[in-house]
């Protein structure tokens, strides 16, 4: 009997060892995690929060790791001060900049602007200015952007409730904007805060004003423009699959394993995978997305949506290709804007399920750094909780538009 029990325990441990991803590379683990969203983990909740804090460069941290202070030459400091003074003093008419540029002219102007900035970092000047105003820095640290997300790919329901939360000296504020996309009907619901409803009501009639108190706004995407034959469902499905599969196109070294930190342990993660969002990956990923979208849409087109023609599918491809195309000119990447590449850590369980993620952006000035951290925690797989349920009610765009018009006529 003891031998049988021993063999059973050994077999259990053996199965457990085989079921994890310890033998996979970080890149393979992330690919498996993305695939799970389409096959198993297609419904879940996300609770997130983004915060900002200011620190001396020597104290800036990347998640739980120290970031080495970057040496700043006196020449770079002078350039930053000169650029800041120039930006502050310039009050000339910008009519010339408002003319319609060709793509080449726009790219040349953008690149010239970037090259004129110290170290190519747009944000460095702002950080140096912020260093002079400690009250502003302190205020920023009391401002959080929180959000709750619910996703159900099986029923094509998506919900987001962003919240601007301010908690400072003698000041507390919470503003929420619940939004829901019913992709089965291609309807968007937005429930604006009372302040927005009050402002809108100043330009509408009494009837709409009373409805604005409790009813959300409703927009039917199928009623926008000439969209009668647009294969919305197939575009959405192909788009989701394309973006999730594009991760595989990145170089194998784009993901690396990192030692587990306190945030990962608190969320019971087994793997911590890091991805540094380098600008050289952008072109690779976007081209892979465009290719995958074309392939997925071609498969779906074999059974076209009712009312959609071959021309409609062709237009969808052209629009998507334009949306994800990468210009040969240098893009306005995070690295060029803030001076550093954003870093994302993913926290997964032993089977590759996403449990949490953390994004970190550090914007360096001459002496201080702005640190932006966004944490996400995933939960309720298979049983997502939706908090905003409009159930078909809502003020349509047509009703709101007519109310604006009728109110204007009354005023006249």
CSV table of C-alpha atoms in Angstrom, one decimal, residues 55-350:
chain,number,residue,atom,x,y,z
A,55,UNK,CA,12.3,61.6,-7.7
A,56,UNK,CA,16.0,62.6,-8.0
A,57,UNK,CA,17.6,60.6,-10.8
A,58,UNK,CA,19.6,58.5,-8.4
A,59,UNK,CA,16.4,57.4,-6.7
A,60,UNK,CA,14.4,56.7,-9.8
A,61,UNK,CA,13.3,53.0,-9.8
A,62,UNK,CA,12.2,50.6,-12.5
A,63,UNK,CA,9.5,48.5,-10.7
A,64,UNK,CA,11.6,47.2,-7.8
A,65,UNK,CA,15.0,47.7,-9.4
A,66,UNK,CA,17.4,50.7,-9.2
A,67,UNK,CA,18.0,52.6,-12.3
A,68,UNK,CA,21.5,54.0,-12.8
A,69,UNK,CA,21.7,57.8,-13.0
A,70,UNK,CA,22.6,58.9,-16.5
A,71,UNK,CA,25.4,61.4,-16.7
A,72,UNK,CA,24.2,64.8,-17.9
A,73,UNK,CA,26.8,67.2,-19.4
A,74,UNK,CA,26.8,70.9,-18.7
A,75,UNK,CA,26.3,71.4,-22.5
A,76,UNK,CA,23.1,69.4,-22.4
A,77,UNK,CA,21.8,71.5,-19.5
A,78,UNK,CA,22.5,74.7,-21.4
A,79,UNK,CA,20.7,73.3,-24.4
A,80,UNK,CA,17.7,72.4,-22.3
A,81,UNK,CA,17.5,75.9,-20.7
A,82,UNK,CA,17.8,77.6,-24.1
A,83,UNK,CA,15.1,75.4,-25.6
A,84,UNK,CA,12.8,76.0,-22.7
A,85,UNK,CA,13.3,79.8,-22.9
A,86,UNK,CA,12.6,79.7,-26.6
A,87,UNK,CA,9.4,77.7,-26.2
A,88,UNK,CA,8.2,80.1,-23.5
A,89,UNK,CA,9.0,83.3,-25.4
A,90,UNK,CA,7.6,82.3,-28.8
A,91,UNK,CA,4.2,83.8,-29.2
A,92,UNK,CA,4.2,84.3,-33.0
A,93,UNK,CA,1.2,83.6,-35.2
A,94,UNK,CA,1.3,79.9,-36.2
A,95,UNK,CA,-0.9,80.3,-39.3
A,96,UNK,CA,1.9,79.0,-41.5
A,97,UNK,CA,2.0,75.7,-39.5
A,98,UNK,CA,-1.8,75.2,-40.0
A,99,UNK,CA,-1.5,74.8,-43.7
A,100,UNK,CA,-2.1,71.4,-45.1
A,101,UNK,CA,1.1,69.5,-45.3
A,102,UNK,CA,1.9,66.6,-47.6
A,103,UNK,CA,3.0,63.4,-45.7
A,104,UNK,CA,6.7,64.2,-46.6
A,105,UNK,CA,6.5,67.8,-45.5
A,106,UNK,CA,4.8,66.8,-42.3
A,107,UNK,CA,7.5,64.2,-41.6
A,108,UNK,CA,10.3,66.7,-42.4
A,109,UNK,CA,8.8,69.2,-40.0
A,110,UNK,CA,8.4,66.7,-37.3
A,111,UNK,CA,11.9,65.4,-37.6
A,112,UNK,CA,13.3,68.9,-37.6
A,113,UNK,CA,11.4,69.6,-34.4
A,114,UNK,CA,12.8,66.5,-32.8
A,115,UNK,CA,16.4,67.2,-33.9
A,116,UNK,CA,16.2,70.7,-32.4
A,117,UNK,CA,15.4,69.3,-28.9
A,118,UNK,CA,18.1,68.5,-26.3
A,119,UNK,CA,19.0,64.8,-26.5
A,120,UNK,CA,16.0,64.2,-28.7
A,121,UNK,CA,13.7,64.2,-25.6
A,122,UNK,CA,10.6,66.3,-25.9
A,123,UNK,CA,9.7,65.8,-22.2
A,124,UNK,CA,13.1,66.8,-20.7
A,125,UNK,CA,12.3,70.5,-20.8
A,126,UNK,CA,9.0,69.9,-19.0
A,127,UNK,CA,10.7,67.9,-16.3
A,128,UNK,CA,13.3,70.6,-15.7
A,129,UNK,CA,10.5,73.2,-15.4
A,130,UNK,CA,8.6,70.9,-13.0
A,131,UNK,CA,11.7,70.8,-10.8
A,132,UNK,CA,11.2,74.5,-10.1
A,133,UNK,CA,7.7,74.1,-8.8
A,134,UNK,CA,7.5,71.6,-5.9
A,135,UNK,CA,3.8,72.3,-5.2
A,136,UNK,CA,2.9,71.2,-8.7
A,137,UNK,CA,5.0,68.0,-8.3
A,138,UNK,CA,3.3,67.2,-5.0
A,139,UNK,CA,-0.1,67.8,-6.6
A,140,UNK,CA,0.6,65.4,-9.4
A,141,UNK,CA,1.5,62.6,-7.0
A,142,UNK,CA,-2.0,62.9,-5.5
A,143,UNK,CA,-3.6,62.3,-8.9
A,144,UNK,CA,-4.4,58.7,-10.0
A,145,UNK,CA,-6.0,57.3,-13.0
A,146,UNK,CA,-7.9,54.2,-12.0
A,147,UNK,CA,-9.9,51.9,-14.3
A,148,UNK,CA,-12.0,48.8,-14.3
A,149,UNK,CA,-12.3,46.7,-17.4
A,150,UNK,CA,-14.6,43.8,-18.3
A,151,UNK,CA,-14.0,41.7,-21.4
A,152,UNK,CA,-16.1,38.8,-22.9
A,153,UNK,CA,-14.9,37.9,-26.3
A,154,UNK,CA,-17.5,35.1,-26.6
A,155,UNK,CA,-20.4,37.5,-26.4
A,156,UNK,CA,-18.4,40.5,-27.7
A,157,UNK,CA,-19.1,42.7,-24.7
A,158,UNK,CA,-16.5,45.2,-23.6
A,159,UNK,CA,-16.7,47.6,-20.6
A,160,UNK,CA,-14.3,50.2,-19.3
A,161,UNK,CA,-14.9,52.5,-16.3
A,162,UNK,CA,-12.0,55.0,-16.1
A,163,UNK,CA,-11.8,57.1,-12.9
A,164,UNK,CA,-9.8,60.3,-12.3
A,165,UNK,CA,-9.1,60.3,-8.6
A,166,UNK,CA,-7.5,63.2,-6.8
A,167,UNK,CA,-6.6,63.0,-3.1
A,168,UNK,CA,-4.6,66.1,-2.0
A,169,UNK,CA,-4.5,68.6,0.8
A,170,UNK,CA,-8.1,69.8,1.4
A,171,UNK,CA,-9.1,68.4,-1.9
A,172,UNK,CA,-10.7,65.1,-2.9
A,173,UNK,CA,-12.3,64.3,-6.3
A,174,UNK,CA,-13.6,61.3,-8.2
A,175,UNK,CA,-14.8,61.5,-11.7
A,176,UNK,CA,-15.9,58.3,-13.6
A,177,UNK,CA,-16.9,57.8,-17.2
A,178,UNK,CA,-18.5,54.3,-17.7
A,179,UNK,CA,-18.3,53.1,-21.3
A,180,UNK,CA,-19.6,49.9,-22.9
A,181,UNK,CA,-19.2,48.4,-26.4
A,182,UNK,CA,-21.8,45.9,-27.4
A,183,UNK,CA,-19.9,44.5,-30.5
A,184,UNK,CA,-22.7,42.0,-31.2
A,185,UNK,CA,-25.0,45.0,-32.1
A,186,UNK,CA,-22.1,47.5,-32.7
A,187,UNK,CA,-23.5,50.0,-30.1
A,188,UNK,CA,-21.5,52.2,-27.8
A,189,UNK,CA,-22.9,53.4,-24.5
A,190,UNK,CA,-21.3,56.3,-22.5
A,191,UNK,CA,-22.5,57.4,-19.1
A,192,UNK,CA,-21.1,60.9,-18.6
A,193,UNK,CA,-20.6,62.4,-15.2
A,194,UNK,CA,-23.2,64.9,-13.9
A,195,UNK,CA,-21.0,67.9,-14.6
A,196,UNK,CA,-20.9,67.0,-18.3
A,197,UNK,CA,-24.7,66.3,-18.4
A,198,UNK,CA,-25.3,69.7,-16.8
A,199,UNK,CA,-23.2,71.5,-19.4
A,200,UNK,CA,-24.8,69.6,-22.3
A,201,UNK,CA,-28.2,70.4,-20.9
A,202,UNK,CA,-27.5,74.1,-21.2
A,203,UNK,CA,-27.6,73.7,-25.0
A,204,UNK,CA,-30.5,71.2,-25.2
A,205,UNK,CA,-34.2,71.2,-24.4
A,206,UNK,CA,-35.9,70.3,-21.1
A,207,UNK,CA,-36.9,66.9,-22.2
A,208,UNK,CA,-33.4,65.8,-23.0
A,209,UNK,CA,-32.2,67.5,-19.8
A,210,UNK,CA,-34.4,65.3,-17.7
A,211,UNK,CA,-33.2,62.1,-19.5
A,212,UNK,CA,-29.5,63.2,-19.2
A,213,UNK,CA,-29.8,62.8,-15.4
A,214,UNK,CA,-30.2,59.0,-15.6
A,215,UNK,CA,-29.7,57.8,-19.1
A,216,UNK,CA,-26.4,57.2,-20.9
A,217,UNK,CA,-25.6,58.4,-24.4
A,218,UNK,CA,-25.9,55.7,-27.1
A,219,UNK,CA,-24.1,55.6,-30.5
A,220,UNK,CA,-24.8,53.0,-33.2
A,221,UNK,CA,-21.6,52.6,-35.2
A,222,UNK,CA,-23.5,51.1,-38.1
A,223,UNK,CA,-25.4,54.4,-38.5
A,224,UNK,CA,-22.2,56.4,-39.0
A,225,UNK,CA,-21.7,57.5,-42.6
A,226,UNK,CA,-22.1,55.1,-45.4
A,227,UNK,CA,-21.5,51.8,-43.5
A,228,UNK,CA,-24.3,49.7,-44.7
A,229,UNK,CA,-22.2,46.9,-46.1
A,230,UNK,CA,-19.2,47.1,-43.8
A,231,UNK,CA,-18.4,43.6,-42.4
A,232,UNK,CA,-18.0,44.9,-38.8
A,233,UNK,CA,-18.0,41.5,-37.1
A,234,UNK,CA,-15.3,40.0,-39.4
A,235,UNK,CA,-13.2,43.2,-39.1
A,236,UNK,CA,-13.3,43.0,-35.3
A,237,UNK,CA,-12.5,39.3,-35.2
A,238,UNK,CA,-9.6,39.5,-37.7
A,239,UNK,CA,-8.3,42.6,-35.9
A,240,UNK,CA,-8.2,40.9,-32.4
A,241,UNK,CA,-6.6,37.8,-33.8
A,242,UNK,CA,-4.0,39.8,-35.7
A,243,UNK,CA,-2.9,41.9,-32.8
A,244,UNK,CA,-2.6,38.9,-30.5
A,245,UNK,CA,-0.6,36.9,-32.9
A,246,UNK,CA,1.7,39.8,-33.8
A,247,UNK,CA,3.7,39.2,-30.6
A,248,UNK,CA,5.2,36.2,-32.2
A,249,UNK,CA,6.8,38.3,-34.9
A,250,UNK,CA,9.1,40.1,-32.4
A,251,UNK,CA,12.7,38.9,-32.0
A,252,UNK,CA,13.2,36.1,-29.5
A,253,UNK,CA,15.2,38.4,-27.2
A,254,UNK,CA,12.4,40.9,-27.0
A,255,UNK,CA,11.2,39.1,-23.9
A,256,UNK,CA,13.3,38.0,-20.9
A,257,UNK,CA,12.6,36.3,-17.6
A,258,UNK,CA,13.1,38.4,-14.5
A,259,UNK,CA,13.3,37.4,-10.8
A,260,UNK,CA,10.0,37.5,-9.1
A,261,UNK,CA,9.2,40.7,-7.2
A,262,UNK,CA,6.8,41.6,-4.4
A,263,UNK,CA,4.1,42.6,-6.9
A,264,UNK,CA,4.2,39.3,-8.6
A,265,UNK,CA,4.2,37.3,-5.4
A,266,UNK,CA,1.2,39.2,-4.1
A,267,UNK,CA,-0.6,38.0,-7.3
A,268,UNK,CA,0.6,34.4,-7.0
A,269,UNK,CA,2.6,34.5,-10.3
A,270,UNK,CA,5.1,31.9,-11.2
A,271,UNK,CA,6.7,33.8,-14.2
A,272,UNK,CA,7.7,37.4,-14.6
A,273,UNK,CA,8.5,38.3,-18.2
A,274,UNK,CA,9.9,41.7,-19.2
A,275,UNK,CA,9.4,43.4,-22.5
A,276,UNK,CA,11.2,46.7,-23.3
A,277,UNK,CA,9.2,48.6,-25.9
A,278,UNK,CA,12.0,49.5,-28.3
A,279,UNK,CA,11.1,51.6,-31.4
A,280,UNK,CA,12.8,49.2,-33.7
A,281,UNK,CA,10.1,46.6,-32.8
A,282,UNK,CA,7.3,48.9,-34.1
A,283,UNK,CA,7.8,48.3,-37.8
A,284,UNK,CA,8.2,44.5,-37.3
A,285,UNK,CA,5.0,44.2,-35.2
A,286,UNK,CA,2.8,46.5,-37.4
A,287,UNK,CA,3.8,44.6,-40.6
A,288,UNK,CA,3.0,41.3,-38.9
A,289,UNK,CA,-0.3,42.7,-37.7
A,290,UNK,CA,-1.2,43.8,-41.3
A,291,UNK,CA,-0.3,40.5,-42.7
A,292,UNK,CA,-2.2,38.5,-40.1
A,293,UNK,CA,-5.2,40.7,-40.5
A,294,UNK,CA,-5.3,40.1,-44.2
A,295,UNK,CA,-5.0,36.3,-43.7
A,296,UNK,CA,-7.7,36.2,-41.1
A,297,UNK,CA,-10.1,38.4,-43.0
A,298,UNK,CA,-9.6,36.2,-46.1
A,299,UNK,CA,-10.6,33.1,-44.1
A,300,UNK,CA,-13.7,34.9,-42.8
A,301,UNK,CA,-14.6,36.2,-46.2
A,302,UNK,CA,-15.2,32.7,-47.5
A,303,UNK,CA,-18.5,33.0,-45.6
A,304,UNK,CA,-19.2,36.7,-46.1
A,305,UNK,CA,-21.4,38.7,-43.8
A,306,UNK,CA,-25.0,39.3,-45.1
A,307,UNK,CA,-25.0,42.5,-47.2
A,308,UNK,CA,-21.2,42.7,-47.5
A,309,UNK,CA,-19.7,42.7,-50.9
A,310,UNK,CA,-16.2,41.9,-52.2
A,311,UNK,CA,-15.6,45.6,-52.5
A,312,UNK,CA,-16.5,46.1,-48.8
A,313,UNK,CA,-13.9,43.6,-47.8
A,314,UNK,CA,-11.4,45.2,-50.1
A,315,UNK,CA,-12.1,48.6,-48.4
A,316,UNK,CA,-11.7,47.1,-45.0
A,317,UNK,CA,-8.2,45.7,-45.9
A,318,UNK,CA,-7.1,49.1,-47.3
A,319,UNK,CA,-8.3,51.0,-44.2
A,320,UNK,CA,-6.7,48.6,-41.8
A,321,UNK,CA,-3.4,48.6,-43.8
A,322,UNK,CA,-3.4,52.4,-43.7
A,323,UNK,CA,-4.1,52.3,-40.0
A,324,UNK,CA,-1.2,50.1,-39.1
A,325,UNK,CA,1.3,51.1,-41.8
A,326,UNK,CA,4.6,52.4,-40.6
A,327,UNK,CA,6.1,55.4,-42.4
A,328,UNK,CA,9.7,55.2,-43.6
A,329,UNK,CA,10.3,58.4,-41.7
A,330,UNK,CA,11.3,58.3,-38.1
A,331,UNK,CA,8.1,57.9,-35.9
A,332,UNK,CA,7.4,59.9,-32.8
A,333,UNK,CA,8.3,57.0,-30.5
A,334,UNK,CA,8.2,56.9,-26.7
A,335,UNK,CA,12.0,56.9,-26.8
A,336,UNK,CA,12.2,60.1,-28.8
A,337,UNK,CA,9.5,61.8,-26.7
A,338,UNK,CA,10.5,60.9,-23.1
A,339,UNK,CA,14.1,59.8,-23.6
A,340,UNK,CA,13.6,56.2,-22.5
A,341,UNK,CA,11.8,53.1,-23.7
A,342,UNK,CA,8.7,52.0,-21.8
A,343,UNK,CA,9.1,48.7,-19.9
A,344,UNK,CA,6.3,46.2,-19.3
A,345,UNK,CA,6.5,43.3,-16.9
A,346,UNK,CA,4.0,40.5,-17.3
A,347,UNK,CA,3.1,38.1,-14.5
A,348,UNK,CA,1.8,34.7,-15.4
A,349,UNK,CA,0.8,31.5,-13.7
A,350,UNK,CA,2.4,28.1,-14.4
